[in-house]
Amino acid sequence: MISRKRVLVTGGAGFIGSHLCERLLAQGHQVLCVDNYFTGTRDNISHLLPNPLFEAMRHDVTFPLYVEVDEIYNLACPASPVHYQFDPVQTTKTSISGALNMLGLAKRVKAKVLQASTSEVYGDPEVHPQTEDYRGSVNPLGPRACYDEGKRCAETLFFDYRRQHNVRIKVVRIFNTYGPRMHPNDGRVVSNFIVQALQGDPITIYGEGTQTRSFCFVDDLVEGLMRLMDTPDDVTGPVNIGNPHEITVRELAERVIAMCGTGTQLEKRPLPQDDPTRRCPDITLARRLLDWEPTVPLEAGLRRTIDYFDARLRDSAS
């Protein structure tokens, strides 16, 4: 029998956070979901509100939080360019002040704390696939730096808190993730393509669409997060969590069009500044330390995501 823990999930009303809250509740844990609802929504967690083990709190992690918990998953931060570039100074504050506040809380209550870092710390990588010891190729002055460098600094803070205060930390670097509850206007490639295809609009690709991504279904990602949290204290990460199967953006667009059954066309636009040309994780470490690898095939995950957006668009039209 799993002992019941008190678990804090910051960004818990977001895309990934809401799925994590759901899984933790299914295991019988008490869950405190904290979110300022900048990109998260109450719709994502409305089905969890009747559960007596679930509590939702509106709070911004750039301010301290005083609660009693056993574990902290720090997911709070806008994660798509259209959202994190909306207020880049606030994005940097969320990454850095949010990390400081969650580390301070973990230190006070002696909780384990997991930082949701990102593959963006690798920038436009010169090493392929990306391993955890690669230090990245990041432009600190570009429009993506508020997120890239904010997350890099957060990792620094986590390891310094471990060295200086012996805080029990876990750091995961999340690669492209998709699934139900993605924000329909977040500018991410999967949600963009699906919404455009379902509405019969042209699908926008940047450049020739030859840049590659690797897409991990949200259920697989959440499993990886929870497995890392459950590792012994000497396992800190960083650990890549993502799908090592690469696909070009153009291939993804063509697959979505076929699955949606629409006759939409591709519309090319210029590449955004600092957009990485290749992005693919080396998950050797995750396989070894966590016995983890993705299990949901792209087609199955896309089908569930398409069905979600289809239902959502029908509801908004009625």
Coordinates of C-alpha atoms in Angstrom, one line a residue:
M1 CA 0.0 0.0 0.0
I2 CA 1.4 3.4 -0.9
S3 CA 1.5 5.8 2.0
R4 CA -0.5 9.0 1.5
K5 CA 1.7 12.1 0.8
R6 CA 0.8 15.8 0.7
V7 CA 1.9 16.9 -2.7
L8 CA 2.1 20.5 -4.0
V9 CA 1.9 21.0 -7.8
T10 CA 2.6 24.5 -8.9
G11 CA 1.1 25.3 -12.3
G12 CA -1.3 22.5 -11.4
A13 CA -4.2 23.9 -13.6
G14 CA -2.0 23.8 -16.7
F15 CA -1.8 21.3 -19.4
I16 CA 0.8 19.0 -17.8
G17 CA 0.0 20.0 -14.2
S18 CA -3.6 18.9 -14.4
H19 CA -2.7 15.5 -15.7
L20 CA -0.1 15.2 -12.9
C21 CA -2.7 16.2 -10.3
E22 CA -5.0 13.5 -11.7
R23 CA -2.4 10.8 -11.4
L24 CA -1.4 11.7 -7.9
L25 CA -5.0 11.7 -6.7
A26 CA -5.4 8.3 -8.4
Q27 CA -2.6 7.0 -6.2
G28 CA -4.4 8.3 -3.1
H29 CA -2.3 11.3 -2.3
Q30 CA -3.5 14.7 -1.1
V31 CA -2.9 17.3 -3.8
L32 CA -2.6 21.1 -3.4
C33 CA -2.9 22.6 -6.9
V34 CA -1.4 26.2 -7.1
D35 CA -1.9 28.3 -10.2
N36 CA -2.3 32.0 -11.1
Y37 CA -4.4 31.0 -14.2
F38 CA -2.3 32.9 -16.6
T39 CA -2.1 29.9 -19.0
G40 CA -3.8 27.3 -16.8
T41 CA -7.6 27.1 -16.5
R42 CA -10.1 25.9 -14.0
D43 CA -11.7 23.8 -16.8
N44 CA -8.6 21.6 -16.7
I45 CA -9.2 20.8 -13.0
S46 CA -13.0 21.1 -12.7
H47 CA -13.5 17.4 -12.6
L48 CA -11.0 17.1 -9.7
L49 CA -12.7 19.7 -7.5
P50 CA -15.2 17.3 -5.9
N51 CA -12.4 15.0 -4.7
P52 CA -11.9 15.6 -0.9
L53 CA -8.1 15.0 -1.4
F54 CA -7.8 17.9 -3.9
E55 CA -7.4 21.6 -3.1
A56 CA -7.0 24.4 -5.6
M57 CA -5.4 27.7 -4.6
R58 CA -5.0 30.8 -6.8
H59 CA -1.4 32.0 -6.1
D60 CA 1.6 33.4 -8.1
V61 CA 4.8 31.5 -7.3
T62 CA 6.8 34.8 -7.5
F63 CA 5.4 35.3 -4.0
P64 CA 6.3 33.1 -1.0
L65 CA 3.9 30.2 -0.1
Y66 CA 3.6 28.9 3.4
V67 CA 2.1 25.4 3.4
E68 CA 3.0 22.0 4.8
V69 CA 3.8 19.4 2.2
D70 CA 6.0 16.3 1.6
E71 CA 6.7 16.8 -2.1
I72 CA 6.7 19.7 -4.5
Y73 CA 6.5 19.6 -8.3
N74 CA 7.4 23.0 -9.6
L75 CA 5.7 23.3 -13.0
A76 CA 4.7 26.9 -12.8
C77 CA 5.8 28.9 -15.9
P78 CA 4.4 29.7 -19.3
A79 CA 6.0 27.2 -21.6
S80 CA 5.1 28.2 -25.2
P81 CA 6.7 31.2 -27.0
V82 CA 3.4 33.0 -27.6
H83 CA 2.8 33.0 -23.8
Y84 CA 6.3 33.4 -22.4
Q85 CA 7.1 36.3 -24.8
F86 CA 3.9 38.1 -23.8
D87 CA 5.6 39.4 -20.7
P88 CA 9.2 38.3 -20.8
V89 CA 10.2 40.0 -17.6
Q90 CA 7.5 38.2 -15.7
T91 CA 8.5 35.0 -17.3
T92 CA 12.1 35.4 -16.0
K93 CA 10.7 36.3 -12.6
T94 CA 8.5 33.2 -12.6
S95 CA 11.4 30.9 -13.4
I96 CA 13.9 32.4 -10.9
S97 CA 11.7 33.8 -8.1
G98 CA 9.4 30.8 -8.4
A99 CA 12.3 28.5 -8.0
L100 CA 13.7 30.4 -5.0
N101 CA 10.3 30.4 -3.3
M102 CA 9.7 26.6 -3.9
L103 CA 13.3 25.8 -2.8
G104 CA 12.8 28.0 0.3
L105 CA 9.6 26.1 1.1
A106 CA 11.3 22.7 0.5
K107 CA 14.1 23.8 2.8
R108 CA 11.7 24.8 5.6
V109 CA 9.5 21.7 5.5
K110 CA 12.2 19.3 4.4
A111 CA 10.2 18.3 1.3
K112 CA 11.5 16.8 -1.9
V113 CA 11.2 19.3 -4.8
L114 CA 11.2 18.6 -8.5
Q115 CA 12.0 21.3 -11.1
A116 CA 10.3 21.1 -14.5
S117 CA 13.1 22.3 -16.6
T118 CA 13.1 22.2 -20.4
S119 CA 14.9 21.0 -23.5
E120 CA 15.1 24.8 -24.3
V121 CA 18.2 24.9 -22.0
Y122 CA 20.0 23.3 -24.9
G123 CA 19.1 26.2 -27.2
D124 CA 19.7 25.5 -30.9
P125 CA 21.8 22.4 -30.2
E126 CA 25.2 21.6 -31.8
V127 CA 25.0 18.1 -30.4
H128 CA 22.4 15.5 -31.6
P129 CA 20.6 13.9 -29.9
Q130 CA 20.9 16.0 -26.8
T131 CA 22.5 14.3 -23.7
E132 CA 22.3 15.8 -20.2
D133 CA 26.0 16.7 -20.1
Y134 CA 25.6 18.9 -23.2
R135 CA 25.8 22.6 -22.0
G136 CA 23.8 24.1 -24.8
S137 CA 23.9 26.8 -27.4
V138 CA 21.7 29.5 -26.1
N139 CA 21.4 33.2 -27.2
P140 CA 21.1 35.1 -23.9
L141 CA 19.9 38.3 -25.8
G142 CA 17.2 36.9 -28.0
P143 CA 13.4 36.8 -27.7
R144 CA 13.4 33.3 -26.3
A145 CA 16.0 34.0 -23.6
C146 CA 13.5 35.0 -20.9
Y147 CA 12.4 31.3 -20.9
D148 CA 15.7 29.6 -21.9
E149 CA 17.9 31.5 -19.5
G150 CA 15.3 31.6 -16.8
K151 CA 15.1 27.8 -16.8
R152 CA 18.9 27.5 -16.9
C153 CA 19.2 29.8 -13.9
A154 CA 16.5 27.8 -12.0
E155 CA 18.6 24.7 -12.5
T156 CA 21.6 26.5 -11.1
L157 CA 19.6 27.5 -8.0
F158 CA 18.4 23.9 -7.5
F159 CA 21.9 22.5 -7.4
D160 CA 23.2 25.4 -5.3
Y161 CA 20.4 24.7 -2.7
R162 CA 21.4 21.1 -2.7
R163 CA 25.1 21.9 -2.2
Q164 CA 24.5 24.7 0.4
H165 CA 21.4 23.6 2.2
N166 CA 21.1 19.8 1.4
V167 CA 17.7 20.3 -0.1
R168 CA 16.5 17.1 -1.8
I169 CA 16.1 18.0 -5.5
K170 CA 15.1 16.5 -8.8
V171 CA 15.5 18.2 -12.1
V172 CA 13.8 17.0 -15.3
R173 CA 14.3 18.4 -18.8
I174 CA 11.0 18.1 -20.6
F175 CA 11.0 17.8 -24.4
N176 CA 8.0 18.5 -26.7
T177 CA 4.9 17.1 -25.0
Y178 CA 1.3 17.0 -26.4
G179 CA -2.1 15.7 -25.4
P180 CA -5.6 16.7 -24.2
R181 CA -5.9 20.1 -22.3
M182 CA -3.2 21.8 -24.4
H183 CA -4.1 25.5 -24.8
P184 CA -5.6 25.9 -28.3
N185 CA -3.8 29.2 -28.9
D186 CA -0.5 28.4 -27.3
G187 CA 1.4 28.5 -30.6
R188 CA 2.8 25.0 -30.2
V189 CA 3.0 22.9 -33.3
V190 CA 0.7 20.1 -32.4
S191 CA -2.2 22.2 -31.1
N192 CA -1.7 24.7 -33.9
F193 CA -1.9 22.1 -36.6
I194 CA -4.9 20.3 -35.1
V195 CA -7.0 23.4 -34.5
Q196 CA -6.2 24.7 -38.0
A197 CA -7.0 21.4 -39.7
L198 CA -10.3 20.9 -37.8
Q199 CA -11.3 24.4 -38.7
G200 CA -10.3 23.9 -42.4
D201 CA -7.7 26.7 -42.2
P202 CA -4.3 26.5 -44.0
I203 CA -1.7 24.9 -41.7
T204 CA 1.2 27.2 -41.1
I205 CA 4.7 25.9 -41.2
Y206 CA 7.9 27.9 -40.7
G207 CA 10.6 27.7 -43.3
E208 CA 10.4 24.5 -45.3
G209 CA 9.1 22.5 -42.3
T210 CA 12.3 20.4 -42.3
Q211 CA 13.1 21.2 -38.7
T212 CA 12.6 18.1 -36.5
R213 CA 10.8 17.6 -33.2
S214 CA 10.1 14.6 -31.0
F215 CA 6.7 14.4 -29.5
C216 CA 5.9 12.7 -26.1
F217 CA 2.3 12.0 -25.1
V218 CA 1.5 13.7 -21.7
D219 CA 0.7 10.4 -20.0
D220 CA 4.2 9.1 -20.7
L221 CA 5.7 12.4 -19.5
V222 CA 3.8 12.3 -16.2
E223 CA 4.9 8.8 -15.6
G224 CA 8.5 9.9 -16.0
L225 CA 8.1 12.8 -13.6
M226 CA 6.6 10.6 -10.9
R227 CA 9.3 7.9 -11.4
L228 CA 12.0 10.6 -11.0
M229 CA 10.4 11.9 -7.8
D230 CA 10.4 8.4 -6.3
T231 CA 14.1 7.8 -6.9
P232 CA 16.6 7.8 -4.0
D233 CA 17.9 11.2 -2.8
D234 CA 21.3 10.8 -4.5
V235 CA 19.5 10.8 -7.9
T236 CA 19.1 14.5 -8.7
G237 CA 19.1 14.6 -12.5
P238 CA 19.0 16.5 -14.7
V239 CA 17.2 13.8 -16.7
N240 CA 15.8 14.1 -20.2
I241 CA 12.1 13.0 -20.5
G242 CA 10.8 12.9 -24.0
N243 CA 10.3 10.8 -27.1
P244 CA 13.5 9.9 -29.0
H245 CA 11.6 9.3 -32.3
E246 CA 12.2 12.3 -34.6
I247 CA 9.7 13.6 -37.1
T248 CA 9.9 16.7 -39.3
V249 CA 7.4 19.5 -38.8
R250 CA 6.1 19.0 -42.4
E251 CA 5.6 15.2 -41.8
L252 CA 3.6 16.0 -38.6
A253 CA 1.4 18.5 -40.5
E254 CA 0.7 16.0 -43.3
R255 CA -0.2 13.3 -40.7
V256 CA -2.6 15.7 -38.8
I257 CA -4.3 16.6 -42.1
A258 CA -4.8 13.0 -43.0
M259 CA -6.1 12.1 -39.5
C260 CA -8.5 15.1 -39.5
G261 CA -9.7 14.2 -42.9
T262 CA -9.6 17.8 -44.2
G263 CA -8.3 19.2 -47.4
T264 CA -6.3 22.0 -45.9
Q265 CA -3.1 23.3 -47.5
L266 CA 0.3 24.1 -46.1
E267 CA 1.2 27.8 -45.7
K268 CA 4.9 28.7 -45.3
R269 CA 6.1 31.5 -43.1
P270 CA 9.6 32.8 -42.2
L271 CA 11.5 30.9 -39.4
P272 CA 11.3 32.7 -36.0
Q273 CA 14.6 33.9 -34.5
D274 CA 16.5 31.3 -32.6
D275 CA 14.0 28.5 -33.5
P276 CA 16.0 25.3 -33.1
T277 CA 16.4 23.2 -36.2
R278 CA 16.7 19.9 -34.5
R279 CA 15.4 18.8 -31.1
C280 CA 15.6 15.2 -29.9
P281 CA 16.4 13.7 -26.5
D282 CA 18.9 11.0 -25.6
I283 CA 16.9 9.1 -23.0
T284 CA 19.7 6.6 -22.0
L285 CA 19.7 8.0 -18.5
A286 CA 15.9 7.8 -18.1
R287 CA 16.0 4.2 -19.2
R288 CA 18.8 3.4 -16.8
L289 CA 17.7 5.3 -13.7
L290 CA 13.9 5.3 -14.1
D291 CA 13.3 2.2 -16.3
W292 CA 11.3 4.7 -18.3
E293 CA 10.6 5.2 -22.0
P294 CA 7.5 6.4 -23.9
T295 CA 4.9 3.8 -24.7
V296 CA 2.1 5.8 -26.5
P297 CA 2.6 5.7 -30.3
L298 CA 2.3 9.1 -32.0
E299 CA -0.8 8.1 -34.0
A300 CA -2.6 7.0 -30.8
G301 CA -1.6 10.1 -29.0
L302 CA -2.6 12.4 -31.9
R303 CA -6.0 10.6 -32.1
R304 CA -6.8 11.4 -28.4
T305 CA -5.6 15.0 -28.9
I306 CA -7.6 15.5 -32.0
D307 CA -10.8 14.1 -30.3
Y308 CA -10.2 16.5 -27.4
F309 CA -9.9 19.6 -29.6
D310 CA -12.8 18.4 -31.8
A311 CA -15.1 18.2 -28.8
R312 CA -13.8 21.5 -27.5
L313 CA -14.4 23.3 -30.8
R314 CA -17.9 21.8 -31.1
D315 CA -18.8 23.0 -27.6
S316 CA -17.6 26.5 -28.3
A317 CA -19.6 26.6 -31.6
S318 CA -22.9 25.5 -29.9

